[in-house]
Amino acid sequence: MSIMVEPDGSGRFGQFGGRFVPETLVPACQELEVGFREAWDDPAFRGELDHLLRTYAGRPSILTECNNLGRQLGIRLLLKREDLNHTGSHKINNVLGQALLAKRMGKKRIVAETGAGQHGVASATAAALLGLECKVYMGAVDMERQALNVFRMRLLGAQVEPAMSGSRTLKDAVNEAMRDWVATVESTHYCLGSVMGPHPYPWMVRQFHRVIGDEAREQCREATGADPDVVVACVGGGSNAIGIFSGFIDTKARLIGVEPAGGAAVGRGVPGVVHGMKSFLMQDEHGQVQEAHSISAGLDYPGVGPEHSYLAEMGRAEYPSVTDEEVIGGFSLLAKTEGIIPALECAHALAWIAREAPNMAGQTVLMNLSGRGDKDVAQMMDILK
Amino acid sequence: MTGLEAHLRTRRSEGKKLLIPYVTGGLTNWKEGIRAAVAAGADAIEVGIPFSDPVMDGPVIQDASQRALEAGATPPGILAEIPTIDVQVPIVVMLYYNTVFRTGHERFASLCRNNGVSGAIVPDLPLEESGPWCEVADAAGIETVMLAAPTAPDARLPRIAARARGFVYAVGLLGITGERDALANTATAIAGRVKAVTDKPVLVGVGVSNADQAREACRVADGVIQGASVVRRLMESGPDAVGEYIAEVRAAIDEN
Ligand SMILES: Cc1ncc(COP(=O)(O)O)c(C=O)c1O
């Protein structure tokens, strides 16, 4: 069976995915699918994107071997340094692609949702660079815990709008962004920040992030002469995880997507339909979506991208979860042993590695360090004092 | 009760414009609100089944949904109460697809049938995804209303109309539910485009906010759906205000 190829005509990965949107948005999704397909096959578009990734975002991102922490844990630990990208996370890969595409399709404005603010900052950045108007929806709770990123977005010229409904976190920001898009679809592109939403988003966003995995595979072979035994990433919607998994899907590597215990869509969810897609979803017996609760705003989401549900169902990837307490441990561990402050999101991946290291003795573990922790320092100051 | 489409066609052939108020199920006094609306001349009733993430709804219906959920409303609970409303017009449920999917297509269709529900409106289930539910609904005699949006290209409209049962829901504007100062130009435009391809009843909903706007929409459409304007009155002033309002809209559209 071939996996991580294009989804079928209805946007399905197995039983998951699809395009469950109001009629109003169907033509826009269809146009986006056609527009993306044409752009992705067009060497001029790919050249322009590649140029921006190299000269603006700072790609390729480097691979760092963690000798101190590796020795302590009894494994060989490699980090893919997406934290060193411009704007501080992997999110810029997808956003530059979508913003270029939006311009190519004649859109003047983008809307985005954001959790931790990293996707919002990346969107505001790309909009500033490419001359697009930008509005970012962010849960009111997240605006408080990620205040620094709110200021960064405004500094970059974006309008930041609080989502006041429901849990006032990422799920509600997606709702607001979709409501905006329903009203503005003729002039606006919805710059979705993860491998979720209606077709073609899960596929398109994966293609924009596969550069992470493609680079890492080469770098890993160069550094170790082989493919890694284990590839680990944190999972909110799942974009940084899909990005790195796509480089190793056809190897023997175990693929591990780490979810927060309070937002474990794969671990605790059942199939459901929300935000345009069918996927694992935390919900009650009547289909009401449950609120996620995580220390990390970027992973505070009750759903997950449909391709992850597919990989989980077929057993190709595993989706364990870690607690907030373990995450705090992972955050400090990398800072103290390697001099790298990780984003709270990827501290989930570190927490899992630290916990499972005894079962991986001597193995090579590649982790996607999806973002830097500067945005989380104020929040951690409160937690650690 | 005759079917939804048959009922609406009969009313239309009597020279009447069609009026369908929307009420969020589980809201305080929702059943009284429905009775008042029917007494004031509603041709059918749309009962909203509250959902945690109503992406097609604006602030008023979001607020109503949240209040209903906080009061303990559940889909089977609301459906079970529908027979106790005891009104002589068809009842259609409006709900998001996850409610149907989680319950199971067959189980949901029989819950509707056993409680006297005539039809269903599922705003996040577009034509391409509608097959599995519609097959089950057809077999159970639940009429699934399809939505036609202003963004739909001409070629899409006949396919939507062919799939629609009950009536075709012409979406009045680009946007979510909620009251607006004026009727959008798109309202009569989409109603006209849909009417040109079907003889099924065509009703405009979303953004038809008062009696004047309803009258204007009915110059082209067969009728209107009144959502936020009804729900707001029910929450602010109670069932009597809903009855008065529906009587006013009834009078306005009957002038056409
Ligand atoms: C650094 C970082 N990693 C991961 C995520 C989670 O997103 P995804 O699962 O799509 O990679 C976020 C989201 O805000 C983030 O900022």
XYZ file of C-alpha atoms and ligand atoms in Angstrom:
657
model
C 0.000 0.000 0.000
C 1.343 3.427 -0.840
C 0.992 5.948 1.926
C 1.649 9.670 2.151
C 0.690 10.133 -1.456
C -2.112 12.351 -2.685
C -5.452 11.679 -0.971
C -8.269 10.340 -3.165
C -10.569 12.625 -5.153
C -12.772 13.328 -2.136
C -9.744 14.243 -0.025
C -9.788 10.980 1.940
C -6.922 9.298 3.740
C -8.628 5.952 4.273
C -11.918 6.814 5.972
C -10.578 10.164 7.242
C -10.459 13.644 5.742
C -13.031 14.892 3.252
C -14.567 18.308 2.816
C -17.316 18.950 5.357
C -17.846 22.665 4.827
C -20.890 24.874 4.251
C -21.929 25.109 0.593
C -20.660 28.694 0.561
C -17.069 27.467 0.908
C -17.152 24.543 -1.519
C -16.180 26.534 -4.635
C -13.299 28.183 -2.748
C -11.981 24.795 -1.609
C -12.259 23.466 -5.155
C -10.431 26.487 -6.575
C -7.747 26.144 -3.940
C -7.273 22.488 -4.800
C -6.841 23.311 -8.490
C -4.680 26.344 -7.726
C -2.386 24.403 -5.419
C -2.021 21.508 -7.836
C -1.037 23.871 -10.660
C 1.349 25.858 -8.481
C 3.006 22.767 -7.011
C 3.657 21.457 -10.529
C 4.945 24.822 -11.737
C 8.753 25.156 -11.548
C 8.446 28.939 -11.355
C 6.269 28.753 -8.227
C 8.489 26.120 -6.642
C 11.557 28.211 -7.461
C 10.065 31.314 -5.879
C 9.065 29.411 -2.739
C 12.445 27.743 -2.519
C 14.166 31.100 -2.859
C 12.104 32.555 -0.008
C 12.739 29.502 2.177
C 16.493 29.879 1.666
C 16.979 33.628 1.701
C 14.198 34.675 4.070
C 13.271 31.766 6.326
C 16.842 30.476 6.688
C 16.468 26.962 5.266
C 17.855 24.406 5.327
C 17.538 24.180 9.084
C 20.471 22.403 10.730
C 20.635 19.086 12.535
C 22.132 19.187 16.038
C 23.399 16.161 17.910
C 22.694 16.361 21.659
C 25.781 14.719 23.130
C 25.135 15.659 26.761
C 21.491 14.693 26.893
C 22.085 11.660 24.671
C 24.745 10.374 27.055
C 22.487 11.000 30.047
C 19.593 9.098 28.449
C 21.674 6.333 26.869
C 20.540 7.093 23.318
C 21.853 8.972 20.303
C 19.669 12.107 20.089
C 19.426 14.342 17.032
C 17.369 17.517 16.818
C 15.959 18.952 13.601
C 16.264 22.649 14.359
C 13.017 24.183 13.079
C 13.345 26.561 16.019
C 16.060 28.382 14.080
C 13.777 29.332 11.205
C 12.782 32.964 10.848
C 9.851 33.639 13.247
C 10.986 30.794 15.465
C 9.095 27.708 14.362
C 8.275 25.333 11.503
C 5.082 27.285 10.777
C 6.836 29.611 8.318
C 7.292 26.757 5.771
C 3.562 26.411 5.271
C 2.754 30.090 5.528
C 5.192 31.220 2.849
C 3.722 28.585 0.545
C 0.124 29.567 1.223
C 0.779 33.314 1.072
C 2.505 32.970 -2.314
C -0.395 30.827 -3.493
C -2.950 33.353 -2.218
C -1.256 36.094 -4.227
C -1.089 33.879 -7.285
C -4.837 33.281 -6.938
C -5.525 37.017 -6.752
C -6.472 37.200 -3.071
C -5.753 40.453 -1.242
C -6.275 39.321 2.311
C -5.515 36.320 4.503
C -7.161 35.185 7.720
C -5.551 32.747 10.112
C -6.230 31.073 13.439
C -3.502 30.675 15.976
C -2.974 28.839 19.246
C 0.467 29.610 20.602
C 0.711 32.524 18.216
C 3.491 30.995 16.112
C 1.270 30.434 13.103
C -0.210 33.897 13.613
C 3.240 35.485 13.741
C 4.326 33.560 10.644
C 1.146 34.646 8.815
C 1.596 38.278 9.845
C 5.210 38.075 8.684
C 4.394 36.643 5.272
C 1.582 39.167 4.838
C 3.954 42.028 5.603
C 6.521 40.656 3.179
C 4.089 40.014 0.334
C 1.782 42.992 0.812
C -1.351 41.161 1.974
C -3.845 42.295 4.578
C -3.875 39.908 7.560
C -6.295 39.161 10.379
C -5.520 36.576 13.021
C -8.077 34.986 15.361
C -6.745 33.847 18.708
C -8.531 32.451 21.755
C -8.834 35.030 24.528
C -7.158 32.591 26.956
C -4.232 32.157 24.567
C -3.868 35.913 24.034
C -3.146 36.134 27.719
C -0.668 33.264 28.002
C 1.091 34.201 24.734
C 0.969 37.976 25.098
C 4.391 38.414 23.548
C 3.232 36.868 20.279
C 0.121 39.071 20.249
C 2.390 42.089 20.378
C 4.639 40.653 17.659
C 1.659 40.141 15.320
C 0.456 43.692 15.869
C 3.971 45.011 15.327
C 3.970 43.204 11.990
C 0.804 45.022 10.968
C -1.750 42.265 11.522
C -5.074 42.701 13.242
C -5.506 40.277 16.166
C -9.079 39.421 17.105
C -9.907 37.550 20.328
C -12.129 34.455 20.061
C -14.497 34.778 23.018
C -16.649 31.668 22.594
C -16.317 28.169 24.077
C -12.983 27.332 25.654
C -11.440 30.498 24.151
C -8.516 28.519 22.789
C -7.400 27.144 19.419
C -10.652 25.299 18.573
C -12.620 28.515 18.982
C -10.088 30.511 16.983
C -10.616 28.057 14.099
C -14.398 28.567 14.375
C -13.975 32.335 14.171
C -11.577 32.140 11.241
C -14.053 29.925 9.367
C -16.901 32.352 10.111
C -14.782 35.193 8.749
C -13.951 33.170 5.646
C -17.608 32.336 4.958
C -18.283 36.075 4.769
C -15.163 37.155 2.866
C -14.353 34.170 0.691
C -14.281 36.134 -2.555
C -11.321 38.305 -1.553
C -9.770 36.272 1.233
C -7.625 33.171 1.540
C -7.891 31.158 4.747
C -4.290 30.469 5.730
C -4.882 27.382 7.872
C -2.021 26.590 10.207
C -1.890 22.828 10.360
C -2.590 19.621 8.425
C -6.271 19.849 9.246
C -9.463 21.329 7.840
C -11.230 20.502 4.583
C -9.517 19.064 1.506
C -7.067 20.237 0.128
C -5.605 21.685 3.348
C -4.299 18.506 5.015
C -2.546 17.465 1.822
C -1.361 20.945 0.824
C 0.027 21.816 4.253
C 1.825 18.448 4.383
C 3.469 19.172 1.030
C 4.661 22.569 2.283
C 6.180 20.931 5.378
C 7.735 17.870 3.801
C 10.908 19.896 3.340
C 11.543 19.190 7.049
C 11.603 15.440 6.515
C 13.412 15.558 3.181
C 16.251 17.619 4.653
C 16.382 15.589 7.853
C 16.730 12.313 5.994
C 19.801 13.531 4.104
C 21.288 15.159 7.208
C 20.704 12.068 9.290
C 22.455 9.819 6.786
C 25.330 12.251 6.627
C 25.654 12.389 10.415
C 25.112 8.727 11.273
C 25.357 6.841 8.006
C 21.861 5.437 8.487
C 18.228 6.236 9.032
C 17.144 6.854 12.633
C 15.448 4.135 14.675
C 12.808 6.488 16.033
C 11.379 9.790 14.735
C 9.517 11.895 17.315
C 7.433 15.044 17.072
C 4.684 16.740 19.049
C 1.143 16.753 17.642
C -1.415 19.533 17.881
C -3.043 19.540 14.457
C 0.014 17.596 13.365
C 1.879 19.703 10.811
C 5.405 19.532 12.188
C 4.945 15.804 12.800
C 3.658 15.122 9.273
C 6.515 17.206 7.900
C 9.215 15.125 9.523
C 7.337 11.794 9.159
C 7.094 12.310 5.408
C 10.874 11.939 5.097
C 10.877 8.562 6.865
C 7.549 6.954 5.981
C 9.292 4.406 3.750
C 12.043 3.571 6.249
C 11.944 1.178 9.184
C 11.884 4.059 11.673
C 9.207 4.072 14.356
C 7.132 7.230 13.950
C 5.970 8.757 17.231
C 3.520 11.665 17.496
C 3.289 12.912 21.077
C -0.025 14.368 22.211
C -0.767 16.276 25.423
C -2.701 14.161 27.929
C -5.400 16.865 27.978
C -5.737 16.997 24.204
C -5.166 13.435 23.066
C -7.369 13.234 19.960
C -5.846 10.000 18.685
C -5.296 8.518 22.124
C -8.720 9.264 23.587
C -10.902 10.394 20.692
C -13.294 8.593 18.391
C -14.002 9.468 14.750
C -15.951 12.690 14.352
C -16.469 15.582 11.972
C -15.532 19.151 12.811
C -13.622 21.962 11.123
C -14.239 20.476 7.713
C -12.680 17.055 8.287
C -13.443 13.577 9.537
C -10.812 12.549 12.043
C -10.289 11.363 15.599
C -11.942 13.873 17.898
C -12.424 14.270 21.632
C -16.213 14.431 22.005
C -19.007 13.265 24.256
C -21.541 10.529 23.447
C -23.752 13.055 21.628
C -20.995 14.478 19.445
C -20.386 17.686 21.383
C -16.720 18.536 20.995
C -14.847 18.487 24.275
C -12.487 21.194 25.382
C -8.822 20.314 25.410
C -6.666 21.323 28.377
C -2.940 21.624 27.881
C -0.147 23.751 29.286
C 0.793 24.450 25.695
C -1.506 26.722 23.701
C -0.273 25.228 20.428
C -1.438 21.702 21.315
C -4.633 22.698 23.114
C -6.873 21.204 20.437
C -9.433 18.363 20.650
C -8.931 17.196 17.051
C -6.026 16.114 14.865
C -5.216 16.148 11.157
C -6.905 13.301 9.226
C -3.700 11.771 7.889
C -2.563 11.150 11.466
C -5.821 9.329 12.161
C -5.095 7.226 9.100
C -1.487 6.500 10.118
C -2.700 5.593 13.623
C -5.446 3.311 12.373
C -3.099 1.389 10.089
C -0.504 1.213 12.852
C 2.260 3.000 10.931
C 2.625 5.714 13.582
C 2.078 5.692 17.350
C 0.465 8.478 19.377
C 1.366 8.339 23.067
C 0.642 11.230 25.399
C 2.505 13.042 28.170
C 1.279 15.066 31.130
C 1.823 18.788 31.704
C 4.167 17.891 34.549
C 6.335 15.727 32.313
C 6.382 18.566 29.775
C 7.737 21.032 32.328
C 10.482 18.494 33.017
C 11.300 18.172 29.314
C 11.429 21.935 28.893
C 14.001 22.393 31.655
C 15.954 19.287 30.696
C 16.912 20.508 27.223
C 17.693 23.999 28.493
C 20.034 22.716 31.234
C 21.789 19.938 29.300
C 22.083 21.448 25.816
C 21.605 25.192 26.194
C 18.490 25.165 24.003
C 15.152 26.463 25.292
C 12.426 24.567 23.436
C 8.866 25.681 22.774
C 6.413 24.076 25.199
C 4.924 22.210 22.246
C 8.093 20.314 21.403
C 8.855 19.886 25.108
C 6.147 17.198 24.766
C 8.361 15.230 22.414
C 11.301 15.644 24.800
C 9.188 14.490 27.721
C 8.270 11.304 25.877
C 11.904 10.665 24.907
C 13.061 11.165 28.497
C 10.397 8.767 29.758
C 10.945 6.071 27.127
C 14.743 6.279 26.815
C 15.310 3.130 28.916
C 13.392 1.189 26.244
C 15.444 2.699 23.423
C 18.972 2.181 24.779
C 21.601 2.671 22.098
C 19.100 3.693 19.430
C 19.218 6.805 17.266
C 16.299 9.103 18.009
C 15.509 12.030 15.733
C 13.287 14.704 17.205
C 11.665 17.641 15.464
C 12.418 20.711 17.557
C 9.478 22.562 16.027
C 9.978 25.891 17.771
C 11.957 27.955 20.225
C 10.812 28.671 23.753
C 11.153 32.445 23.947
C 7.367 32.862 23.683
C 6.903 30.557 26.694
C 9.428 32.083 29.042
C 6.955 34.424 30.760
C 4.477 31.581 31.334
C 7.251 29.279 32.631
C 8.495 31.990 34.968
C 5.142 31.785 36.770
C 5.076 27.993 36.734
C 8.650 27.398 37.879
C 8.895 30.054 40.597
C -48.660 14.755 9.152
C -48.039 14.963 5.404
C -44.473 15.347 4.258
C -42.646 18.636 4.368
C -42.443 19.208 0.630
C -46.044 18.175 0.022
C -47.190 20.531 2.769
C -45.171 23.472 1.450
C -46.310 22.851 -2.121
C -49.938 22.831 -1.003
C -49.529 26.116 0.839
C -47.782 27.620 -2.155
C -50.506 26.484 -4.540
C -53.004 28.255 -2.273
C -51.168 31.452 -3.138
C -49.334 31.723 0.174
C -45.736 32.669 0.758
C -43.972 30.285 3.145
C -42.736 31.217 6.594
C -40.458 28.974 8.653
C -39.231 30.299 12.001
C -36.141 28.773 13.636
C -36.010 28.064 17.356
C -33.059 26.594 19.236
C -34.233 23.431 20.983
C -33.585 23.293 24.708
C -33.662 27.053 25.198
C -35.904 28.300 28.005
C -39.519 28.321 26.702
C -38.561 26.905 23.309
C -41.700 24.824 22.987
C -43.918 27.748 23.985
C -42.076 29.840 21.400
C -42.838 27.270 18.724
C -46.523 27.110 19.658
C -46.755 30.903 19.545
C -45.078 30.966 16.118
C -47.443 28.346 14.730
C -50.482 30.147 16.140
C -49.245 33.310 14.423
C -49.049 31.658 11.022
C -45.794 29.683 10.636
C -45.982 27.060 7.865
C -43.348 24.788 9.372
C -40.829 24.991 12.205
C -37.082 24.580 12.187
C -35.766 23.253 15.501
C -32.065 23.870 16.035
C -30.206 21.065 17.796
C -27.458 22.886 19.693
C -23.852 22.009 18.843
C -20.647 22.987 20.606
C -19.057 24.446 17.458
C -21.700 26.091 15.253
C -19.519 27.569 12.497
C -22.433 28.793 10.371
C -23.956 30.753 13.249
C -23.474 34.305 14.445
C -23.527 35.610 18.034
C -27.280 35.244 18.736
C -27.621 31.584 17.786
C -24.187 30.788 19.249
C -25.384 32.253 22.512
C -28.674 30.334 22.318
C -26.835 27.068 21.597
C -24.507 27.573 24.509
C -27.362 28.374 26.882
C -29.261 25.287 25.765
C -26.200 23.068 26.210
C -25.515 24.539 29.641
C -29.135 23.780 30.560
C -28.436 20.143 29.703
C -29.942 19.869 26.214
C -28.958 16.778 24.209
C -29.990 15.714 20.689
C -32.058 12.679 21.810
C -33.563 14.750 24.614
C -34.753 17.446 22.235
C -36.038 14.937 19.699
C -37.989 13.141 22.420
C -39.734 16.392 23.353
C -40.844 17.224 19.832
C -44.043 15.099 19.913
C -45.114 16.937 23.068
C -45.133 20.293 21.251
C -48.302 19.155 19.510
C -48.504 21.532 16.541
C -50.081 20.787 13.155
C -47.170 21.846 10.925
C -44.066 19.897 9.854
C -40.977 20.080 12.045
C -37.518 20.155 10.513
C -34.351 19.801 12.568
C -31.290 21.944 11.861
C -28.097 20.418 13.106
C -24.408 20.062 12.387
C -23.217 16.850 10.803
C -21.239 15.541 13.766
C -24.496 15.112 15.682
C -25.757 12.765 12.967
C -22.411 11.050 12.447
C -21.772 10.388 16.132
C -25.299 9.090 16.694
C -25.089 6.922 13.568
C -27.024 7.599 10.351
C -29.596 4.836 10.832
C -30.132 5.511 14.481
C -30.483 9.227 13.942
C -32.960 8.781 11.089
C -35.159 6.513 13.183
C -34.965 8.890 16.151
C -36.296 11.586 13.806
C -39.011 9.392 12.367
C -40.163 8.036 15.717
C -40.525 11.552 17.064
C -42.454 12.968 14.146
C -39.652 14.993 12.554
C -40.235 15.533 8.821
C -36.894 16.804 7.626
C -33.298 17.744 8.376
C -31.023 20.637 7.460
C -27.298 19.936 7.851
C -25.394 23.106 6.931
C -21.913 21.595 7.033
C -22.811 18.667 4.785
C -22.277 19.871 1.208
C -23.483 18.017 -1.869
C -20.338 15.885 -2.311
C -20.464 14.568 1.268
C -24.230 14.184 1.503
C -24.635 10.742 -0.095
C -24.366 8.362 2.882
C -26.733 10.353 5.116
C -29.215 11.191 2.354
C -29.602 7.556 1.341
C -30.501 6.566 4.877
C -32.727 9.624 5.335
C -34.575 8.957 2.072
C -35.235 5.390 3.134
C -36.573 6.569 6.492
C -38.721 9.279 4.931
C -36.714 12.124 6.449
C -36.512 14.927 3.890
C -33.008 16.435 3.743
C -33.058 20.077 2.720
C -30.032 21.173 0.683
C -28.475 24.608 0.798
C -27.640 26.697 -2.248
C -25.062 29.421 -1.635
C -24.462 32.625 -3.588
C -20.982 31.330 -4.465
C -22.322 28.258 -6.275
C -21.609 28.287 -10.006
C -24.668 27.823 -12.256
C -23.826 24.222 -13.059
C -24.001 23.247 -9.387
C -27.527 24.513 -8.727
C -29.520 21.851 -10.626
C -27.561 19.135 -8.826
C -28.324 20.708 -5.451
C -31.999 21.102 -6.364
C -32.203 17.483 -7.533
C -30.741 16.222 -4.252
C -32.948 18.480 -2.111
C -36.060 17.139 -0.398
C -38.634 19.353 1.325
C -37.382 22.627 -0.090
C -34.197 24.297 -1.282
C -32.587 26.598 1.280
C -31.195 29.602 -0.579
C -28.457 31.137 1.573
C -29.194 34.864 1.566
C -25.696 36.202 1.892
C -22.014 35.398 2.184
C -21.739 34.932 5.901
C -23.181 33.452 9.052
C -26.621 33.731 10.664
C -27.525 37.015 12.313
C -29.586 40.136 11.801
C -28.470 42.750 9.255
C -29.674 46.301 8.572
C -30.640 45.572 4.983
C -31.375 42.544 2.863
C -28.269 41.672 0.865
C -28.538 41.806 -2.929
C -27.434 38.199 -2.970
C -30.697 37.102 -1.303
C -33.048 37.698 -4.221
C -30.277 36.881 -6.702
C -29.699 33.358 -5.363
C -33.443 32.764 -4.905
C -34.013 33.679 -8.537
C -31.167 31.500 -9.759
C -32.469 28.486 -7.836
C -36.073 29.054 -8.876
C -34.929 29.058 -12.478
C -33.763 25.440 -12.180
C -36.413 23.815 -9.949
C -40.083 23.856 -9.076
C -39.367 22.706 -5.523
C -40.139 25.382 -2.936
C -37.236 27.852 -2.551
C -36.888 29.649 0.772
C -34.306 32.277 1.656
C -32.605 32.100 5.014
C -29.564 33.703 6.727
C -29.747 37.460 7.020
C -33.501 37.937 6.508
C -33.928 40.053 9.606
C -37.367 41.657 9.779
C -40.811 41.886 8.171
C -39.722 44.351 5.479
C -36.777 42.211 4.451
C -38.993 39.121 4.412
C -41.440 40.873 2.111
C -38.595 41.924 -0.177
C -37.129 38.389 -0.299
C -40.573 36.944 -1.060
C -40.878 39.022 -4.211
C -38.630 36.328 -5.716
C -38.523 33.435 -3.255
C -41.373 31.160 -2.219
C -40.729 32.012 1.396
C -38.292 32.849 4.162
C -36.644 31.341 7.204
C -36.436 33.590 10.253
C -33.636 32.613 12.608
C -31.699 35.108 14.695
C -34.594 37.606 14.777
C -36.820 34.928 16.356
C -34.248 33.495 18.742
C -33.246 36.938 19.983
C -36.868 37.763 20.801
C -37.352 34.450 22.573
C -34.270 35.052 24.726
C -34.955 38.745 25.396
C -38.728 38.827 25.761
C -40.206 35.321 25.633
C -42.772 33.405 23.552
C -45.372 36.173 23.261
C -42.845 38.408 21.518
C -42.123 35.563 19.079
C -45.847 35.253 18.307
C -46.199 38.985 17.725
C -43.167 39.053 15.483
C -44.251 36.081 13.375
C -47.702 37.634 12.965
C -46.039 40.805 11.702
C -43.862 38.905 9.201
C -46.862 36.818 8.128
C -48.822 39.984 7.359
C -45.900 41.514 5.463
C -45.290 38.531 3.174
C -49.009 38.023 2.589
C -49.129 41.531 1.050
C -47.017 40.341 -1.880
C 6.482 25.317 18.017
C 5.206 24.638 17.713
N 5.201 23.314 17.543
C 4.057 22.646 17.272
C 2.850 23.290 17.187
C 1.615 22.470 16.949
O 1.185 22.453 15.618
P 1.380 21.210 14.701
O 0.882 20.019 15.427
O 0.537 21.533 13.500
O 2.808 21.096 14.353
C 2.813 24.677 17.346
C 1.522 25.396 17.231
O 1.326 26.487 17.629
C 4.012 25.358 17.624
O 4.012 26.685 17.803
